[in-house]
Amino acid sequence: KAFEINDSVTASVFLSLSPLFTLLLLPMIDLGQSQFLPIDGLGVLSIVLGIVLLNRELQSGIAFRTRKSYFQALWVPILASFLFGANIYLIKYIFDQAIVNAFSYYFLRAFIIAVMMWAILRPNFVWVSRKRLGIAAGRSGLVILQWMMFLYALDRGQPVIVKAVSDTSPLFVLVFGFLFLKESFTWRKVIGAFFVIGGLGLLTI
């Protein structure tokens, strides 16, 4: 919904704030985690700032979409970002209580999403061809691998740190764009990359 009522840049920037909400909720949630140090907080903030800059720059060429209302344009993506950030603690609780493991959680989640989307959207399959099905299946494999790695990391690590580090994908988009598409660097890309790498360095320390 956030992408439907906003231009892509605005929606991406707001959704990039989800690790910030995870950090802000930390004092209210006790999961028996190891100590979260001030330097970790600085690292998360640095990563979030870098991601915002990179998202803004990487998608600045995408066409603007008309906003339905200022309220929706502002609060829908912020609420989505908050839910992303808060949900990490719920998943962590599920793992800590041994309610389900990461593998079972992912596929149960995928099944529920599929059933809900089928009921709501009533999709048709006129688009299906052997080539398109192969592309979709290949991407699905990558998404499954991505989520499994994220969930196993969350099972073993600090929710705030795992969430922040997992959202650094724009940094890799920047690198791949330079290597394979010969895209140029801009000052915003360089500064954004600097903040992301600096934040990762602080977390490592």
Short mmCIF file of C-alpha atoms in Angstrom, two decimals:
data_model
loop_
_atom_site.label_atom_id
_atom_site.label_comp_id
_atom_site.label_asym_id
_atom_site.label_seq_id
_atom_site.Cartn_x
_atom_site.Cartn_y
_atom_site.Cartn_z
CA LYS A 1 0.00 0.00 0.00
CA ALA A 2 2.88 2.32 0.81
CA PHE A 3 4.26 1.93 -2.71
CA GLU A 4 0.80 2.35 -4.25
CA ILE A 5 0.15 5.77 -2.73
CA ASN A 6 3.72 7.11 -2.72
CA ASP A 7 6.54 7.52 -5.16
CA SER A 8 9.07 4.71 -4.80
CA VAL A 9 11.74 6.91 -3.24
CA THR A 10 9.49 8.12 -0.41
CA ALA A 11 8.14 4.64 0.35
CA SER A 12 11.63 3.08 0.34
CA VAL A 13 13.05 5.76 2.60
CA PHE A 14 10.29 5.34 5.19
CA LEU A 15 10.49 1.54 5.07
CA SER A 16 14.25 1.83 5.66
CA LEU A 17 13.48 3.17 9.14
CA SER A 18 12.31 -0.22 10.50
CA PRO A 19 15.62 -0.98 12.31
CA LEU A 20 15.20 2.38 14.08
CA PHE A 21 11.84 1.26 15.50
CA THR A 22 13.43 -2.04 16.57
CA LEU A 23 16.06 -0.01 18.43
CA LEU A 24 13.50 2.34 20.04
CA LEU A 25 11.43 -0.62 21.31
CA LEU A 26 14.44 -2.32 22.89
CA PRO A 27 14.09 -0.71 26.39
CA MET A 28 10.51 -2.01 26.64
CA ILE A 29 11.31 -5.61 25.72
CA ASP A 30 13.35 -8.03 27.81
CA LEU A 31 14.31 -11.15 25.93
CA GLY A 32 17.21 -12.07 28.18
CA GLN A 33 19.66 -10.86 25.56
CA SER A 34 23.31 -10.14 26.10
CA GLN A 35 24.12 -6.53 26.92
CA PHE A 36 23.28 -3.99 24.22
CA LEU A 37 25.99 -1.33 24.32
CA PRO A 38 25.76 2.37 23.34
CA ILE A 39 28.22 1.72 20.51
CA ASP A 40 25.74 -0.82 19.11
CA GLY A 41 23.07 1.88 19.08
CA LEU A 42 25.40 4.23 17.22
CA GLY A 43 26.12 1.48 14.72
CA VAL A 44 22.40 0.88 14.09
CA LEU A 45 21.72 4.61 13.67
CA SER A 46 24.63 4.94 11.24
CA ILE A 47 23.37 2.00 9.17
CA VAL A 48 19.83 3.41 9.06
CA LEU A 49 21.10 6.80 7.89
CA GLY A 50 23.23 5.16 5.22
CA ILE A 51 20.35 2.98 4.01
CA VAL A 52 18.05 6.02 3.76
CA LEU A 53 20.63 7.89 1.66
CA LEU A 54 21.29 4.90 -0.60
CA ASN A 55 17.60 4.14 -1.11
CA ARG A 56 16.94 7.75 -2.01
CA GLU A 57 19.79 7.81 -4.50
CA LEU A 58 19.35 4.35 -6.04
CA GLN A 59 15.65 4.92 -6.75
CA SER A 60 15.70 8.61 -7.56
CA GLY A 61 15.09 7.91 -11.24
CA ILE A 62 11.83 6.00 -10.71
CA ALA A 63 8.67 7.81 -11.72
CA PHE A 64 6.64 9.64 -9.11
CA ARG A 65 3.19 8.28 -8.26
CA THR A 66 0.36 10.61 -7.24
CA ARG A 67 -0.31 10.60 -3.52
CA LYS A 68 -3.92 10.13 -2.43
CA SER A 69 -3.54 12.23 0.69
CA TYR A 70 -0.76 13.66 2.80
CA PHE A 71 -1.88 11.63 5.81
CA GLN A 72 -1.81 8.33 3.93
CA ALA A 73 1.43 9.16 2.17
CA LEU A 74 3.13 9.81 5.50
CA TRP A 75 1.61 7.38 7.97
CA VAL A 76 1.04 4.25 5.87
CA PRO A 77 4.77 3.67 5.19
CA ILE A 78 5.70 4.74 8.72
CA LEU A 79 3.21 2.27 10.19
CA ALA A 80 4.51 -0.45 7.86
CA SER A 81 8.05 0.34 8.97
CA PHE A 82 7.01 0.18 12.63
CA LEU A 83 5.35 -3.21 12.12
CA PHE A 84 8.47 -4.54 10.38
CA GLY A 85 10.64 -3.33 13.24
CA ALA A 86 8.37 -4.59 16.03
CA ASN A 87 7.68 -7.96 14.44
CA ILE A 88 11.31 -8.95 14.90
CA TYR A 89 10.75 -9.27 18.65
CA LEU A 90 7.72 -11.50 18.16
CA ILE A 91 9.72 -13.83 15.90
CA LYS A 92 12.60 -13.84 18.40
CA TYR A 93 10.18 -14.73 21.22
CA ILE A 94 8.78 -17.62 19.17
CA PHE A 95 12.30 -18.98 18.65
CA ASP A 96 13.42 -18.44 22.27
CA GLN A 97 10.37 -20.29 23.57
CA ALA A 98 11.04 -23.15 21.12
CA ILE A 99 7.48 -22.82 19.78
CA VAL A 100 8.79 -23.49 16.30
CA ASN A 101 12.17 -23.48 14.57
CA ALA A 102 13.24 -21.15 11.77
CA PHE A 103 12.60 -23.66 8.97
CA SER A 104 9.07 -24.51 10.10
CA TYR A 105 8.26 -20.85 10.83
CA TYR A 106 9.20 -19.75 7.32
CA PHE A 107 7.12 -22.32 5.48
CA LEU A 108 4.14 -21.97 7.83
CA ARG A 109 4.31 -18.21 7.25
CA ALA A 110 4.57 -18.67 3.48
CA PHE A 111 1.55 -21.00 3.46
CA ILE A 112 -0.60 -18.56 5.47
CA ILE A 113 0.41 -15.65 3.21
CA ALA A 114 -0.44 -17.71 0.11
CA VAL A 115 -3.89 -18.63 1.42
CA MET A 116 -4.66 -15.05 2.47
CA MET A 117 -3.52 -13.57 -0.84
CA TRP A 118 -5.50 -16.18 -2.77
CA ALA A 119 -8.66 -15.28 -0.84
CA ILE A 120 -8.13 -11.51 -1.16
CA LEU A 121 -6.70 -11.12 -4.67
CA ARG A 122 -8.19 -14.13 -6.47
CA PRO A 123 -5.19 -14.32 -8.81
CA ASN A 124 -5.43 -15.67 -12.33
CA PHE A 125 -2.59 -17.46 -14.10
CA VAL A 126 -2.83 -16.11 -17.62
CA TRP A 127 0.71 -14.78 -17.23
CA VAL A 128 2.17 -18.24 -16.66
CA SER A 129 4.55 -19.56 -19.28
CA ARG A 130 7.50 -21.93 -19.01
CA LYS A 131 10.01 -19.07 -19.18
CA ARG A 132 8.21 -16.86 -16.66
CA LEU A 133 7.63 -19.78 -14.33
CA GLY A 134 11.33 -20.58 -14.43
CA ILE A 135 12.27 -16.98 -13.60
CA ALA A 136 9.73 -16.84 -10.75
CA ALA A 137 10.93 -20.18 -9.37
CA GLY A 138 14.56 -19.05 -9.49
CA ARG A 139 13.80 -15.84 -7.63
CA SER A 140 11.68 -17.77 -5.12
CA GLY A 141 14.69 -19.96 -4.37
CA LEU A 142 16.81 -16.90 -3.65
CA VAL A 143 14.11 -15.37 -1.44
CA ILE A 144 13.77 -18.60 0.54
CA LEU A 145 17.55 -18.72 1.04
CA GLN A 146 17.59 -15.05 2.08
CA TRP A 147 14.81 -15.50 4.63
CA MET A 148 16.22 -18.73 6.05
CA MET A 149 19.59 -17.06 6.64
CA PHE A 150 17.85 -14.06 8.23
CA LEU A 151 15.74 -16.26 10.55
CA TYR A 152 18.69 -18.39 11.65
CA ALA A 153 20.66 -15.21 12.39
CA LEU A 154 17.72 -13.85 14.39
CA ASP A 155 17.46 -17.13 16.29
CA ARG A 156 21.04 -16.69 17.49
CA GLY A 157 21.60 -12.94 17.66
CA GLN A 158 20.39 -9.58 18.91
CA PRO A 159 17.14 -8.56 17.15
CA VAL A 160 18.22 -4.92 16.78
CA ILE A 161 21.58 -5.80 15.24
CA VAL A 162 20.24 -8.57 13.00
CA LYS A 163 17.48 -6.30 11.68
CA ALA A 164 19.86 -3.44 10.93
CA VAL A 165 22.47 -5.59 9.23
CA SER A 166 19.86 -7.48 7.18
CA ASP A 167 18.62 -4.19 5.71
CA THR A 168 21.99 -3.24 4.21
CA SER A 169 21.06 -4.68 0.80
CA PRO A 170 21.21 -1.23 -0.91
CA LEU A 171 24.97 -1.32 -0.29
CA PHE A 172 25.24 -4.49 -2.37
CA VAL A 173 22.95 -3.02 -5.04
CA LEU A 174 25.42 -0.13 -5.24
CA VAL A 175 28.40 -2.48 -5.63
CA PHE A 176 26.71 -4.75 -8.19
CA GLY A 177 25.49 -1.73 -10.15
CA PHE A 178 29.05 -0.42 -10.36
CA LEU A 179 30.58 -3.80 -11.30
CA PHE A 180 28.02 -5.06 -13.81
CA LEU A 181 26.04 -2.04 -15.01
CA LYS A 182 28.88 0.49 -14.91
CA GLU A 183 26.79 2.90 -12.85
CA SER A 184 28.64 5.93 -11.56
CA PHE A 185 29.09 6.97 -7.95
CA THR A 186 27.52 10.17 -6.65
CA TRP A 187 28.27 12.02 -3.47
CA ARG A 188 25.05 10.70 -1.89
CA LYS A 189 25.97 7.12 -2.76
CA VAL A 190 29.46 7.55 -1.32
CA ILE A 191 28.18 9.13 1.90
CA GLY A 192 25.45 6.51 2.26
CA ALA A 193 27.96 3.69 1.77
CA PHE A 194 30.27 5.36 4.29
CA PHE A 195 27.56 5.41 6.96
CA VAL A 196 26.53 1.79 6.31
CA ILE A 197 30.10 0.49 6.42
CA GLY A 198 30.86 2.68 9.44
CA GLY A 199 27.81 1.32 11.25
CA LEU A 200 28.85 -2.27 10.49
CA GLY A 201 32.29 -1.43 11.84
CA LEU A 202 30.82 -0.10 15.10
CA LEU A 203 28.74 -3.27 15.51
CA THR A 204 31.83 -5.38 14.89
CA ILE A 205 33.72 -3.48 17.60
#
